[in-house]
Coordinates of C-alpha atoms and ligand atoms in Angstrom, one line a residue:
M1 CA 0.2 0.1 0.1
I2 CA 1.4 3.6 -0.9
N3 CA 1.0 6.3 1.6
F4 CA -1.9 8.6 0.4
R5 CA -3.1 11.9 1.6
Y6 CA -6.3 11.8 3.6
V7 CA -9.4 14.4 3.7
R8 CA -13.3 14.7 5.1
P9 CA -14.8 17.8 3.3
T10 CA -18.4 18.9 4.8
T11 CA -20.1 19.9 1.7
R12 CA -20.6 18.2 -1.4
Q13 CA -19.1 20.4 -3.0
A14 CA -15.6 20.5 -1.5
C15 CA -15.6 17.1 -2.2
V16 CA -16.2 17.0 -5.8
T17 CA -13.5 19.3 -5.9
A18 CA -11.4 17.5 -3.5
L19 CA -11.7 14.8 -6.1
V20 CA -11.0 16.7 -9.4
S21 CA -8.1 18.5 -8.4
D22 CA -5.8 15.0 -8.5
P23 CA -6.2 12.8 -10.7
T24 CA -5.7 9.4 -8.4
A25 CA -8.1 10.9 -5.6
Q26 CA -10.9 8.3 -5.0
F27 CA -13.9 9.0 -3.0
I28 CA -14.2 6.3 0.1
A29 CA -17.3 5.3 2.7
G30 CA -17.4 2.2 3.5
G31 CA -14.7 1.3 2.6
T32 CA -15.4 -2.4 2.2
N33 CA -13.9 -3.3 -1.1
L34 CA -11.7 0.2 -1.8
I35 CA -9.2 -1.4 1.5
D36 CA -8.9 -4.5 0.3
L37 CA -7.8 -3.1 -3.4
M38 CA -5.2 -0.5 -1.8
K39 CA -3.9 -3.5 0.5
R40 CA -3.1 -5.5 -3.0
G41 CA -1.9 -2.6 -4.9
V42 CA -5.1 -3.0 -7.5
T43 CA -5.3 0.6 -7.0
A44 CA -3.4 2.8 -5.6
P45 CA -5.0 6.7 -4.7
E46 CA -3.0 9.3 -3.5
K47 CA -5.6 10.8 -1.8
V48 CA -8.1 9.1 -0.5
V49 CA -11.5 11.4 0.1
D50 CA -13.6 10.6 3.1
I51 CA -17.7 11.3 1.8
N52 CA -18.9 10.8 5.3
A53 CA -19.4 14.0 6.8
L54 CA -22.0 14.5 3.9
T55 CA -25.8 14.4 5.5
L56 CA -26.6 11.6 2.7
R57 CA -28.0 8.1 4.7
S58 CA -31.8 9.5 5.2
I59 CA -34.4 6.8 3.9
D60 CA -37.6 9.2 2.8
K61 CA -41.0 8.6 1.1
Q62 CA -40.4 10.7 -1.5
G63 CA -43.1 11.6 -4.2
S64 CA -44.5 8.5 -5.9
G65 CA -41.6 6.2 -3.9
I66 CA -38.6 5.9 -1.5
R67 CA -35.7 8.2 -1.9
I68 CA -32.3 6.1 -0.6
G69 CA -29.2 8.2 0.2
A70 CA -25.9 7.4 -1.1
L71 CA -24.5 7.1 2.9
A72 CA -27.4 4.7 4.0
L73 CA -25.9 1.2 5.5
N74 CA -27.1 -1.8 3.4
S75 CA -28.1 -2.8 6.9
A76 CA -30.0 -0.2 7.7
V77 CA -32.0 0.0 4.3
A78 CA -33.0 -3.7 4.4
D79 CA -34.2 -3.4 7.8
H80 CA -36.2 -0.2 7.3
P81 CA -40.0 -0.9 7.7
M82 CA -40.9 0.8 4.5
I83 CA -38.4 -0.7 2.5
R84 CA -39.4 -4.0 4.0
Q85 CA -43.1 -3.7 3.1
Q86 CA -43.1 -1.3 0.0
Q87 CA -39.9 -3.2 -1.8
P88 CA -39.1 -6.2 -0.6
L89 CA -37.1 -7.5 -3.2
L90 CA -34.8 -4.8 -1.9
T91 CA -34.7 -6.3 1.2
Q92 CA -34.1 -9.9 0.2
A93 CA -31.3 -8.9 -2.3
L94 CA -29.4 -6.8 0.3
N95 CA -29.4 -9.9 2.9
A96 CA -28.3 -12.0 0.4
G97 CA -25.0 -10.0 -0.2
A98 CA -21.3 -10.6 1.7
S99 CA -21.9 -10.6 5.6
A100 CA -23.9 -8.9 8.5
Q101 CA -20.7 -7.3 9.3
I102 CA -19.9 -5.9 5.9
R103 CA -23.9 -5.1 5.6
N104 CA -23.0 -2.8 8.7
M105 CA -20.4 -1.0 7.3
A106 CA -21.0 -0.9 2.9
T107 CA -23.2 1.9 1.8
M108 CA -25.6 1.9 -1.2
G109 CA -23.5 4.2 -3.0
G110 CA -20.6 1.8 -2.5
N111 CA -22.2 -1.0 -2.7
M112 CA -22.6 0.2 -6.6
L113 CA -19.3 1.0 -6.9
Q114 CA -17.8 -2.0 -5.9
R115 CA -15.2 -3.5 -8.2
T116 CA -15.5 -7.1 -9.9
R117 CA -14.0 -9.9 -7.8
C118 CA -12.4 -11.6 -11.4
H119 CA -9.6 -13.1 -9.7
Y120 CA -7.3 -11.8 -12.6
F121 CA -8.4 -8.1 -11.4
Y122 CA -7.0 -8.8 -7.9
D123 CA -3.5 -10.5 -8.9
T124 CA -1.1 -7.5 -9.9
A125 CA 1.0 -10.4 -11.5
L126 CA -1.2 -11.2 -14.0
P127 CA -2.7 -9.8 -17.0
C128 CA -6.0 -7.4 -17.0
N129 CA -7.5 -4.5 -19.0
K130 CA -9.8 -3.5 -16.3
R131 CA -6.8 -3.2 -14.0
E132 CA -4.8 -2.5 -16.2
P133 CA -5.8 -1.4 -20.1
G134 CA -4.3 -3.2 -23.1
S135 CA -2.3 -5.7 -20.5
G136 CA -4.6 -8.5 -22.2
C137 CA -7.4 -10.6 -20.0
G138 CA -6.3 -13.5 -18.0
A139 CA -9.7 -15.0 -17.6
L140 CA -10.2 -15.1 -21.5
E141 CA -8.4 -17.9 -21.6
G142 CA -7.6 -19.1 -17.9
F143 CA -10.1 -20.1 -15.5
N144 CA -13.2 -18.4 -16.1
R145 CA -16.0 -20.5 -13.7
I146 CA -17.0 -17.5 -12.2
H147 CA -17.2 -14.9 -15.6
A148 CA -20.0 -13.5 -17.4
I149 CA -22.4 -15.5 -20.4
F150 CA -23.9 -12.2 -21.6
G151 CA -22.4 -9.0 -23.0
T152 CA -18.9 -9.9 -23.1
S153 CA -16.1 -8.2 -25.0
D154 CA -13.5 -11.1 -26.1
R155 CA -12.4 -10.7 -29.7
D156 CA -9.6 -8.1 -28.8
P157 CA -6.9 -9.5 -26.4
K158 CA -5.8 -5.9 -25.3
T159 CA -9.6 -4.7 -25.1
A160 CA -11.2 -8.1 -23.5
C161 CA -12.7 -8.4 -20.2
I162 CA -15.6 -11.3 -19.5
A163 CA -16.0 -10.0 -15.6
V164 CA -19.2 -10.0 -14.2
H165 CA -20.5 -7.0 -11.2
P166 CA -20.6 -8.7 -7.7
S167 CA -23.5 -7.2 -6.3
D168 CA -26.7 -8.4 -5.0
M169 CA -28.5 -5.3 -4.2
C170 CA -28.3 -3.8 -7.7
V171 CA -29.6 -6.6 -9.2
A172 CA -32.9 -5.9 -7.0
L173 CA -32.6 -1.6 -8.1
V174 CA -32.2 -2.4 -11.9
A175 CA -35.7 -4.8 -11.9
L176 CA -37.1 -2.2 -9.9
D177 CA -36.6 0.6 -12.3
A178 CA -34.4 2.8 -9.8
T179 CA -32.4 6.1 -10.6
V180 CA -29.7 7.0 -9.3
L181 CA -29.5 11.1 -8.0
V182 CA -25.5 12.4 -8.6
T183 CA -23.5 15.5 -8.3
G184 CA -20.3 16.7 -10.2
P185 CA -18.3 19.6 -11.5
N186 CA -20.8 20.1 -14.5
G187 CA -24.2 20.0 -11.5
E188 CA -26.3 17.4 -10.3
R189 CA -28.2 14.7 -13.1
R190 CA -30.1 12.1 -12.7
I191 CA -29.4 8.1 -14.3
P192 CA -31.4 5.5 -14.5
F193 CA -30.2 2.5 -13.2
V194 CA -30.1 0.3 -16.0
D195 CA -28.1 2.9 -17.9
F196 CA -25.7 3.2 -14.6
H197 CA -23.1 0.1 -15.2
R198 CA -21.7 -0.5 -18.2
L199 CA -20.9 -3.1 -20.7
P200 CA -16.6 -3.6 -21.1
G201 CA -17.2 -2.7 -24.7
N202 CA -13.7 -1.0 -25.9
T203 CA -12.9 0.5 -22.2
P204 CA -13.5 -2.5 -19.5
E205 CA -11.4 -0.3 -17.1
R206 CA -14.8 1.9 -16.8
D207 CA -17.2 0.3 -15.0
T208 CA -19.8 2.7 -14.7
N209 CA -21.2 5.6 -16.6
L210 CA -20.4 7.9 -13.8
E211 CA -17.5 11.1 -15.1
R212 CA -15.0 11.9 -13.5
G213 CA -15.4 13.7 -10.5
E214 CA -19.3 12.7 -9.7
L215 CA -20.5 11.8 -6.2
I216 CA -23.4 9.6 -6.1
L217 CA -26.2 11.4 -3.8
A218 CA -29.3 8.9 -3.4
I219 CA -31.4 6.3 -5.1
D220 CA -34.8 6.8 -6.0
V221 CA -37.0 3.7 -5.7
P222 CA -40.5 4.5 -7.4
D223 CA -43.9 2.7 -5.9
N224 CA -45.0 -0.5 -7.6
A225 CA -47.4 -3.1 -6.9
F226 CA -45.0 -5.9 -6.5
A227 CA -44.7 -6.2 -3.0
R228 CA -46.6 -9.0 -2.5
H229 CA -45.0 -11.5 -5.0
T230 CA -41.0 -11.3 -5.3
H231 CA -38.0 -13.3 -4.7
Y232 CA -34.1 -13.0 -4.9
L233 CA -32.5 -16.2 -5.7
K234 CA -28.8 -16.6 -5.3
V235 CA -27.3 -19.5 -6.8
R236 CA -23.4 -19.7 -4.8
D237 CA -21.0 -22.2 -3.6
R238 CA -21.6 -21.7 0.2
N239 CA -24.7 -20.5 1.7
S240 CA -23.6 -17.2 3.2
Y241 CA -20.7 -14.9 2.3
A242 CA -20.1 -15.9 -1.3
F243 CA -20.8 -14.1 -4.7
A244 CA -23.4 -15.1 -7.0
L245 CA -23.0 -18.1 -9.8
V246 CA -26.1 -16.8 -10.8
S247 CA -28.7 -14.6 -9.1
V248 CA -32.0 -13.9 -10.3
A249 CA -34.6 -10.9 -9.1
A250 CA -38.0 -11.7 -9.5
A251 CA -41.2 -9.5 -9.1
L252 CA -44.9 -10.1 -10.6
D253 CA -47.8 -8.2 -10.0
L254 CA -50.5 -10.6 -10.2
S255 CA -54.6 -10.5 -11.0
N256 CA -55.8 -14.5 -9.4
S257 CA -53.2 -16.0 -11.3
T258 CA -52.6 -14.1 -14.4
I259 CA -49.7 -11.7 -14.6
R260 CA -50.4 -8.2 -14.7
D261 CA -46.9 -6.8 -14.7
A262 CA -43.8 -8.3 -14.0
R263 CA -40.0 -7.6 -13.8
L264 CA -37.1 -9.2 -14.2
A265 CA -32.6 -9.5 -13.8
M266 CA -30.5 -11.6 -13.1
G267 CA -27.2 -10.9 -11.5
G268 CA -23.3 -13.4 -12.1
V269 CA -24.1 -13.1 -15.8
A270 CA -22.8 -9.8 -17.1
H271 CA -20.3 -6.8 -16.4
K272 CA -23.1 -5.1 -15.1
P273 CA -26.9 -6.5 -13.4
W274 CA -28.9 -7.8 -16.3
R275 CA -32.5 -7.0 -16.9
L276 CA -34.3 -9.3 -18.6
L277 CA -36.7 -7.0 -20.8
D278 CA -38.0 -9.0 -23.7
A279 CA -38.7 -12.1 -20.6
E280 CA -40.9 -9.4 -18.6
K281 CA -42.9 -8.8 -21.7
A282 CA -43.4 -12.6 -22.4
L283 CA -44.6 -12.9 -18.6
V284 CA -47.0 -10.0 -18.7
G285 CA -50.9 -11.4 -20.0
K286 CA -50.1 -14.7 -19.2
P287 CA -50.9 -17.0 -16.3
A288 CA -48.5 -17.8 -13.7
T289 CA -47.2 -21.1 -14.5
E290 CA -44.1 -23.1 -14.6
A291 CA -45.0 -23.5 -18.7
T292 CA -44.9 -19.8 -18.7
F293 CA -42.0 -19.3 -16.6
R294 CA -40.0 -21.3 -19.0
Q295 CA -40.8 -20.0 -22.2
A296 CA -40.0 -16.7 -20.3
A297 CA -36.8 -18.2 -19.2
D298 CA -35.8 -19.8 -23.0
I299 CA -36.4 -15.8 -24.1
A300 CA -34.4 -14.5 -21.3
M301 CA -31.4 -16.9 -22.1
Q302 CA -30.9 -16.2 -26.2
G303 CA -27.8 -14.6 -26.9
A304 CA -25.7 -16.9 -24.2
K305 CA -22.2 -17.1 -24.8
A306 CA -20.3 -19.8 -22.3
F307 CA -16.6 -19.8 -22.5
E308 CA -14.3 -23.0 -21.1
H309 CA -15.2 -23.2 -17.5
N310 CA -18.6 -21.7 -17.3
A311 CA -21.2 -23.7 -19.7
F312 CA -23.1 -24.2 -16.4
K313 CA -23.8 -20.9 -15.8
I314 CA -26.2 -21.5 -19.1
R315 CA -27.6 -24.2 -17.6
M316 CA -28.5 -23.1 -14.3
A317 CA -29.7 -19.3 -15.4
P318 CA -33.1 -20.7 -17.2
S319 CA -33.5 -23.3 -14.2
S320 CA -32.9 -20.6 -11.6
I321 CA -35.3 -17.9 -13.6
V322 CA -38.0 -20.5 -13.7
E323 CA -37.3 -21.3 -9.5
A324 CA -37.1 -17.3 -8.6
L325 CA -40.6 -16.9 -10.6
K326 CA -42.3 -19.9 -8.7
T327 CA -41.2 -18.8 -5.8
A328 CA -42.0 -15.2 -6.2
A329 CA -45.8 -15.6 -7.9
R330 CA -46.6 -18.2 -4.3
P331 CA -49.4 -17.0 -2.6
A332 CA -47.8 -14.1 0.5
Ligands
SF4_1 FE1 -9.6 -8.5 -16.2 FE2 -12.0 -8.2 -16.8 FE3 -10.1 -10.0 -17.8 FE4 -10.7 -10.7 -15.5 S1 -12.6 -10.7 -17.4 S2 -8.9 -10.8 -16.0 S3 -11.4 -8.3 -14.7 S4 -10.1 -7.9 -18.0

């Protein structure tokens, strides 16, 4: 770990200014990922801008939804009565992530900005286009069991990346049509959650569409009619404190047993939380039966591509979609 300067500004503007004045500076909130990355030499900011003095921890009713401050802790959001009652999919996804200790430290904004857990990204002796652009992708011809099956970049070795986004929470938020409020050198703007994270394309070093110096202020989750029928299914190697091999966020609005509306997203399969819009459309107006769910899962898997060690995900993912939808459809 290199020496670094530590600053703790007390205003949003001062945080943004402190960041843009140093090209290596990084924000820190809970630090549950950044400190690991710094210790292992994956990232080496010369200045760390602590944003914990900002008042961004509230969870409030806001218009036709709930506004969650970027510094709200994962555990506080998961346990909040309004989230549990109105957005149970978010509670389920948050509680599936990490460990209780980490959820007590990790913030909403930090969860969104956590980096991939690709083994080659963390091993500085091995090539990784995300850590060191143009160096190659160790996972492409290496041990790629945990890697992506959708939206990969694998043609040009100098830009290839087949990593997955590790968050559970973000899979629920993309399914719930959340919006992200950010501020930065050019003022405030809103980013639909589905556009917040990126596919690797030719710039795998970029995980999100945030511009340099932009700071997440809040996440807005709109009201919906799904509270009675949601399920977050996480398939992993062990039952806790492990990242998803495949996860599914499923939400249904049922009228008797007919699907009025549906939301569906997957984790562990792409460089971003993977929303399944075509599969959602295929569910609407149909009976909530296993046959309907299987049809949607088939649609969801179109375009999937496996690498040497992760073909099992192409079998696991559709079964997980069906299982998540069946559980969501059960009477509340
Ligand atoms: Fe790096 Fe992405 Fe390749 Fe992993 S998959 S080694 S993060 S470029």
